[in-house]
Tab-separated table of C-alpha atoms and ligand atoms in Angstrom:
chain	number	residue	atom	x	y	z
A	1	UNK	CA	19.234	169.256	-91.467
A	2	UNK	CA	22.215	167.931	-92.782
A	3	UNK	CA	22.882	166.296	-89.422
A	4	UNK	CA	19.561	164.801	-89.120
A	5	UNK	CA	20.274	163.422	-92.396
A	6	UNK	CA	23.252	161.841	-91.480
A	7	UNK	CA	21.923	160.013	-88.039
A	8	UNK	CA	18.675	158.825	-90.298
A	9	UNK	CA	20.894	157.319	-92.899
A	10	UNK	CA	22.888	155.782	-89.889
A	11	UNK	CA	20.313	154.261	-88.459
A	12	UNK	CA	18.881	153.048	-91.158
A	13	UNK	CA	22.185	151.348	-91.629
A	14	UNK	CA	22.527	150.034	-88.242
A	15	UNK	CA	19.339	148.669	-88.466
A	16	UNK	CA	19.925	146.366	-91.355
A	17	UNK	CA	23.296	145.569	-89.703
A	18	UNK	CA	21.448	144.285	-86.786
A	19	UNK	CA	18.835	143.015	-88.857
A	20	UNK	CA	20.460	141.043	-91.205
A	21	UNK	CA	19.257	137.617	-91.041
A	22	UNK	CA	21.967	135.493	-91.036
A	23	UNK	CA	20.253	132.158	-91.892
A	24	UNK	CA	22.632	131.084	-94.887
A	25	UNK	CA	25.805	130.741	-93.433
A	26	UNK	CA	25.397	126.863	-94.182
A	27	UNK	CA	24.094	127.266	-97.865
A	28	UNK	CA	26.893	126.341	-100.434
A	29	UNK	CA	27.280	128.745	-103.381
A	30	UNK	CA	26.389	127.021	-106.637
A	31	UNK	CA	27.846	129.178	-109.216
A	32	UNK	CA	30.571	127.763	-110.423
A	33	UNK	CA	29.835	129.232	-113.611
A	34	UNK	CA	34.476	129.691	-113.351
A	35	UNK	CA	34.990	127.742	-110.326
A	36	UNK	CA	38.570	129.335	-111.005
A	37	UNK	CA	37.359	132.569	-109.251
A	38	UNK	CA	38.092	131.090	-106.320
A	39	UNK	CA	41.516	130.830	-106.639
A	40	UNK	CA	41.988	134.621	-106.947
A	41	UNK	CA	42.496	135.506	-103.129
A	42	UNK	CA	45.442	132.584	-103.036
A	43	UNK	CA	47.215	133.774	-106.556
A	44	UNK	CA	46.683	137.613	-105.168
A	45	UNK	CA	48.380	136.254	-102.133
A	46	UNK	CA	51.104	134.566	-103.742
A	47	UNK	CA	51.889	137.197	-105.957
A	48	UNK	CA	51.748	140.502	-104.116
A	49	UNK	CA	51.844	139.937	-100.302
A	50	UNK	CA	55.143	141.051	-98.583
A	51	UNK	CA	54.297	137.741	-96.384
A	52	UNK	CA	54.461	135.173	-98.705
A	53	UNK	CA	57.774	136.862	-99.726
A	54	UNK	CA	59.212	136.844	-96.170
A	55	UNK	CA	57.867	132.974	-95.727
A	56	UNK	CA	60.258	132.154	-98.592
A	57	UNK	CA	63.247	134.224	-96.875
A	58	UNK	CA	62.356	132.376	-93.877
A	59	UNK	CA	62.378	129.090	-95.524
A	60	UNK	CA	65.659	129.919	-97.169
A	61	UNK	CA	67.333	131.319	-94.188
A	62	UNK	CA	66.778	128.344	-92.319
A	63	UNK	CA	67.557	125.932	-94.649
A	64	UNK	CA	70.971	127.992	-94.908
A	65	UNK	CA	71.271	128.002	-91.042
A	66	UNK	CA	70.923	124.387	-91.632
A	67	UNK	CA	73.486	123.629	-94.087
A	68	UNK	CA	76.179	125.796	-92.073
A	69	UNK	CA	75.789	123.872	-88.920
A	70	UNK	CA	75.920	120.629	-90.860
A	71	UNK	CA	79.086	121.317	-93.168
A	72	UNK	CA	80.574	122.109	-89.997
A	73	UNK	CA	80.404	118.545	-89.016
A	74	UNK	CA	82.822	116.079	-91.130
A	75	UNK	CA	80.249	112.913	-92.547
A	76	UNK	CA	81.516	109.852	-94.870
A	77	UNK	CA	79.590	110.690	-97.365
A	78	UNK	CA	79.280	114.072	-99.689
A	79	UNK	CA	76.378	116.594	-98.563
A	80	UNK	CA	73.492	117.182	-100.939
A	81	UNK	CA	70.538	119.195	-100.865
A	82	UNK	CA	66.871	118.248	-102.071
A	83	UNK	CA	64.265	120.592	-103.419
A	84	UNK	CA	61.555	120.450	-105.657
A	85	UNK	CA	61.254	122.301	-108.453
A	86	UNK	CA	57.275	123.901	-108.661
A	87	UNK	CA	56.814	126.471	-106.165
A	88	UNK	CA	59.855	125.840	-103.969
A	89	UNK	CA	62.599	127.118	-106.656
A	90	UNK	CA	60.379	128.404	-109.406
A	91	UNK	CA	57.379	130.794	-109.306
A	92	UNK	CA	54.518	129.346	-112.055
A	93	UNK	CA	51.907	131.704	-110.263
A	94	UNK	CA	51.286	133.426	-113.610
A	95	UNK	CA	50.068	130.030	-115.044
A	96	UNK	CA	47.871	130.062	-112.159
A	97	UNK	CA	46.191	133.254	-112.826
A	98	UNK	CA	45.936	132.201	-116.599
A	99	UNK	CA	44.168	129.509	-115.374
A	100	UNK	CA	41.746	131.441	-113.309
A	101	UNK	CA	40.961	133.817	-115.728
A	102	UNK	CA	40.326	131.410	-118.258
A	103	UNK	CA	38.188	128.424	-116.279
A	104	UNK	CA	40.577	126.309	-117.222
A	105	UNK	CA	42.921	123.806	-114.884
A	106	UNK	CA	45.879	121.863	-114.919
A	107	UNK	CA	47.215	120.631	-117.011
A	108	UNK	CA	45.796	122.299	-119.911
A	109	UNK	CA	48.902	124.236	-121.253
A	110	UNK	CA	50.469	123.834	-118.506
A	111	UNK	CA	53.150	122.461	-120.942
A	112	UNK	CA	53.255	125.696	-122.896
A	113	UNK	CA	53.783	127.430	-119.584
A	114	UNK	CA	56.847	124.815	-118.954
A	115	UNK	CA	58.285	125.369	-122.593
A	116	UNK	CA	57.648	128.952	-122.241
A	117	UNK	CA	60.742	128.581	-119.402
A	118	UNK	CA	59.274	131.749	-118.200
A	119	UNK	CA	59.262	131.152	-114.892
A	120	UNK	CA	61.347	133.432	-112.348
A	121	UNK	CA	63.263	132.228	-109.189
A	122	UNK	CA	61.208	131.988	-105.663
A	123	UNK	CA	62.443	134.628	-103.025
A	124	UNK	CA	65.776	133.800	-101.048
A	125	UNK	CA	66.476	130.426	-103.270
A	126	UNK	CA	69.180	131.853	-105.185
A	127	UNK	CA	71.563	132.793	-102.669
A	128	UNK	CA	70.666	130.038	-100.985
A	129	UNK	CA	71.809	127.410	-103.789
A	130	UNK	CA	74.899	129.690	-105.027
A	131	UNK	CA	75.850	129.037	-101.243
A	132	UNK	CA	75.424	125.897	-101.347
A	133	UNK	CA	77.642	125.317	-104.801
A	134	UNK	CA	80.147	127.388	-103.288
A	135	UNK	CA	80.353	125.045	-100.528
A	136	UNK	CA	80.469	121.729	-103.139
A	137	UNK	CA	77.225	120.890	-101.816
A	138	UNK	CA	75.174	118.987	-104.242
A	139	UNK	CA	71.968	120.172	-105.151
A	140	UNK	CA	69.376	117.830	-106.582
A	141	UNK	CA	66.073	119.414	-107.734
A	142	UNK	CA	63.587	116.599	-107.453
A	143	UNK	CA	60.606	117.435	-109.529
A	144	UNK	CA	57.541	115.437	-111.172
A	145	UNK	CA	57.281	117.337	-114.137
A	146	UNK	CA	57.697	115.350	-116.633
A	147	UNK	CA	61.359	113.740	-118.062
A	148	UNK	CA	61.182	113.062	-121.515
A	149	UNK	CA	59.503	116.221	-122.698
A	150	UNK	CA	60.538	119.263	-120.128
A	151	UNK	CA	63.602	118.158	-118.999
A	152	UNK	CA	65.459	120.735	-121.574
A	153	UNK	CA	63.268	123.202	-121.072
A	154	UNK	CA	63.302	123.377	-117.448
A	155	UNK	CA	67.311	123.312	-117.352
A	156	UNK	CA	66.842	126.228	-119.762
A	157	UNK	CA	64.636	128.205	-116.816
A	158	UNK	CA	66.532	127.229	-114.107
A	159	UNK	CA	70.472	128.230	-115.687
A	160	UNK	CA	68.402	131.880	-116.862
A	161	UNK	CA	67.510	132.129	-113.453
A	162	UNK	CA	71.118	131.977	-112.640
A	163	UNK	CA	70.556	128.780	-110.466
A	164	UNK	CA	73.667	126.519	-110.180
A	165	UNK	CA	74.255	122.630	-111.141
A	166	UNK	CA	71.034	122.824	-113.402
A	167	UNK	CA	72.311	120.134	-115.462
A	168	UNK	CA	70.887	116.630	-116.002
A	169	UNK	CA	72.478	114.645	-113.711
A	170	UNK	CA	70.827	117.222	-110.750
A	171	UNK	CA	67.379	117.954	-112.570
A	172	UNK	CA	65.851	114.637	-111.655
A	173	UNK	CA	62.370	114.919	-113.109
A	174	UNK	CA	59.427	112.221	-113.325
A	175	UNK	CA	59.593	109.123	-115.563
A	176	UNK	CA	56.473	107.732	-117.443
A	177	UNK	CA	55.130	105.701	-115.249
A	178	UNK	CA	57.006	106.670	-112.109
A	179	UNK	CA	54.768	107.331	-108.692
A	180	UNK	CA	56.041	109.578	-105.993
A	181	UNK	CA	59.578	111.001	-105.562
A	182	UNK	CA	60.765	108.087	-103.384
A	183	UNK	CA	62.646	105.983	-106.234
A	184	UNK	CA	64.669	109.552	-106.843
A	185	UNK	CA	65.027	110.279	-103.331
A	186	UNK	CA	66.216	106.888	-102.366
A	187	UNK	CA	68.753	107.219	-105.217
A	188	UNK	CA	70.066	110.413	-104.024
A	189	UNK	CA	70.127	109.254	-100.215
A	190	UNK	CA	72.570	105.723	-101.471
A	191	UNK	CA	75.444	108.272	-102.245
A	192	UNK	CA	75.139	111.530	-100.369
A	193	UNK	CA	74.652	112.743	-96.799
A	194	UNK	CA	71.197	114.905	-97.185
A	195	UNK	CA	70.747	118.114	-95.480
A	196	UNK	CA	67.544	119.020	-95.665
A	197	UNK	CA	64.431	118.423	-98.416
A	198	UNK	CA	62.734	121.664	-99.590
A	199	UNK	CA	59.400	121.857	-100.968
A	200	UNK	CA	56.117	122.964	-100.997
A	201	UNK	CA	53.996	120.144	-100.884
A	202	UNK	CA	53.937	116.961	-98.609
A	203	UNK	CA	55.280	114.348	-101.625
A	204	UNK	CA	58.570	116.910	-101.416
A	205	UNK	CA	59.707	114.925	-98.052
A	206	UNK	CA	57.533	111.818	-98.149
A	207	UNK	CA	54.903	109.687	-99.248
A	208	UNK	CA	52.291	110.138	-97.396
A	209	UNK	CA	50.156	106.384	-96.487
A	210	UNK	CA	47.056	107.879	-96.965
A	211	UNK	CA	46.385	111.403	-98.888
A	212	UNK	CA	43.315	112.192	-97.198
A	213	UNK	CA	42.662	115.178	-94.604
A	214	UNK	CA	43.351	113.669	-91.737
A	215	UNK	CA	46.104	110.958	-92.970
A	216	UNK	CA	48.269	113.937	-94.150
A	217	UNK	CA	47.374	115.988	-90.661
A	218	UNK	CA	48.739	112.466	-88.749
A	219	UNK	CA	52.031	112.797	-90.957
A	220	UNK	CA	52.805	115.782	-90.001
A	221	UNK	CA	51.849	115.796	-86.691
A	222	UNK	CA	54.417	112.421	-86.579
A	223	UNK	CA	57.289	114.439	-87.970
A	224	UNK	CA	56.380	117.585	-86.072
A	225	UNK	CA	60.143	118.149	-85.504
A	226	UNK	CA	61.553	117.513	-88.706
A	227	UNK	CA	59.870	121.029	-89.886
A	228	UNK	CA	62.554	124.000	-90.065
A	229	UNK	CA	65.216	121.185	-89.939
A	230	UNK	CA	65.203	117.857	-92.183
A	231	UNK	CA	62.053	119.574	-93.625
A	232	UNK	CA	61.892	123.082	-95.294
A	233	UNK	CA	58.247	123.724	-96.084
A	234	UNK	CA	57.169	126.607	-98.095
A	235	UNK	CA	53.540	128.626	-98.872
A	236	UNK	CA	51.764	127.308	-101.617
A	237	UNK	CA	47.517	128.275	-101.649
A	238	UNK	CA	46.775	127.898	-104.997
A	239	UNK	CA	47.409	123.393	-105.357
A	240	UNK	CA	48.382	120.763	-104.068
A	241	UNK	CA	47.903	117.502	-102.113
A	242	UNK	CA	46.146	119.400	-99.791
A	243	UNK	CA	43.397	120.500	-102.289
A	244	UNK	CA	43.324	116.347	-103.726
A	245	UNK	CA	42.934	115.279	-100.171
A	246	UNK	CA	39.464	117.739	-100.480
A	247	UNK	CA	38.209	115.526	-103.549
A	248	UNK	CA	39.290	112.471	-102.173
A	249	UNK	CA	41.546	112.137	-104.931
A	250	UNK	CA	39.215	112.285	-107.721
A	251	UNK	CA	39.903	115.780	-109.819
A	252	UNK	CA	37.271	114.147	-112.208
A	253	UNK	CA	33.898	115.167	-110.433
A	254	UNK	CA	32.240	118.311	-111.713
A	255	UNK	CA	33.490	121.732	-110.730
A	256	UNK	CA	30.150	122.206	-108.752
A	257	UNK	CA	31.020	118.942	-106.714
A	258	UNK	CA	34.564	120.278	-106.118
A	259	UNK	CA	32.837	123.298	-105.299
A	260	UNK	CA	30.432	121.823	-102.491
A	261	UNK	CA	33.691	119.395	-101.314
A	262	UNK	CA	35.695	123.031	-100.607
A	263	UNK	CA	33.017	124.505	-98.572
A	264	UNK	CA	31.790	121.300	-97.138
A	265	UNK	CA	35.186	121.030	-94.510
A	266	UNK	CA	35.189	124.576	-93.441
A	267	UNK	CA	34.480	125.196	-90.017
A	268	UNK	CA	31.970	128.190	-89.437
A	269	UNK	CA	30.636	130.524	-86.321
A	270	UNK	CA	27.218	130.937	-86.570
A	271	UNK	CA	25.845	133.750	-84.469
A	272	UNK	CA	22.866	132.379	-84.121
A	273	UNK	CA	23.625	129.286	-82.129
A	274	UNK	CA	26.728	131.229	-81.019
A	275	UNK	CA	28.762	128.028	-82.181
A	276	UNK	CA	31.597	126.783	-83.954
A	277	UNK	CA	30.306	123.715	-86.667
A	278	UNK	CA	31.320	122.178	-90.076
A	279	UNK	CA	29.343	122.757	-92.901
A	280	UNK	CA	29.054	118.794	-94.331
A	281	UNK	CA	25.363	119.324	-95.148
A	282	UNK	CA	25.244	118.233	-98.556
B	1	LIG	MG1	55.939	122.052	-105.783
């Protein structure tokens, strides 16, 4: 009895498996009631997969491989190294996930969180800079928050972190006004020999022409071999350019636009033609 039981309850189970219809597949959600929510499978990712932590020892590792094979050659000029600050040194995840919680986005309190100085050292970046200060390499962390009002505070975070030269002639942050890391970049290039930039987000090694999908694919695709050697790149799902380049640059459109925009580039297999498409139908 109990067997027959069983098979019905499989069958019955099979047949709405093979039942299903599977007509929506193209059909946006529109509850963005906390468009947050869907953020919680990257900040989950960033904050307990052992993979995200081995990406950053990779990073690290090869930026140190880097720097040994390059002090090992004289140059004319003294050897620096370039990160940026926000998910390449420092780990603001938890603002994240305050922000997902809360339906709320950057950059509301994001200058609490900065204040706060709460924020613990990225996976492998420690021993990579304390190598790198043992070796009289400058280190120059090249970051846009902002320099009038977080420039103590983020010293504060990154000397409790135990990270060296954290001082303000190597915590080059963002000027009012200011666009892009270039200005900061070219100053540090006129007097040192740089290794390698670190960072998390294309605007970390340059300005891209055009941040749009395809104009940041063509960058990188152009300096394909600069990645794992001039260029450290790290894992960062929750922001970035990469999520702009979605909205076309506009963060101002409604959460259920931004919504539609997300789903709207994905590229789907729909059993029923038996067929890889993009979703674009709004
Ligand atoms: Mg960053």
């Amino acid at each position: 009895m109990k067997k027959i039981k069983t098979f019905a309850l499989m069958s019955t189970a099979l047949i709405a498996m093979t039942f299903s219809p599977i007509t929506n597949v193209a059909q946006a959600s529109t509850d963005t009631d906390n468009i947050g929510t869907e953020n919680i499978m990257s900040v989950a990712w960033f904050q307990t997969s052992s993979e995200a932590r081995a990406l950053y020892y990779q990073g690290y590792n090869t930026a140190t491989n880097n720097m040994r094979n390059k002090l090992a050659q004289p140059s004319d000029r003294p050897y620096a190294v370039v990160l940026d600050i926000d998910e390449t040194v420092l780990d603001n995840s938890p603002y994240q996930a305050y922000a997902l919680k809360n339906n709320v986005s950057y950059p509301t309190n994001w200058h609490n969180w900065i204040l706060s100085a709460q924020a613990k050292a990225l996976p492998g970046v420690k021993n990579f800079l304390n190598l790198a200060n043992a070796n009289e390499v400058s280190i120059f962390y090249v970051s846009d928050r902002n320099k009038s009002t977080e420039t103590d505070a983020t010293i504060k975070n990154l000397t409790e972190q135990g990270l060296p030269q954290a001082d303000k002639d190597h915590v080059l942050l963002k000027s009012d006004g200011e666009s892009g890391k270039s200005t900061r970049r070219s100053q540090v290039e006129s007097q040192y020999n740089v290794i390698e930039y670190i960072g998390d987000n294309l605007t970390d090694f340059n300005d891209p022409e055009t941040n749009s999908i395809d104009g940041r694919n063509d960058d990188v695709n152009t300096d394909s071999t600069y990645f794992g050697d001039k260029y450290i790149i790290l894992p960062n799902p929750m922001y970035g350019g990469w999520e702009s380049a979605i909205y076309n640059n506009n963060y101002a459109i409604s959460d259920a636009e931004k919504s539609k925009l997300r789903q709207s580039y994905l590229n789907y297999y729909d059993p029923n033609t038996d067929s890889v498409t993009q979703i674009k139908a709004f």
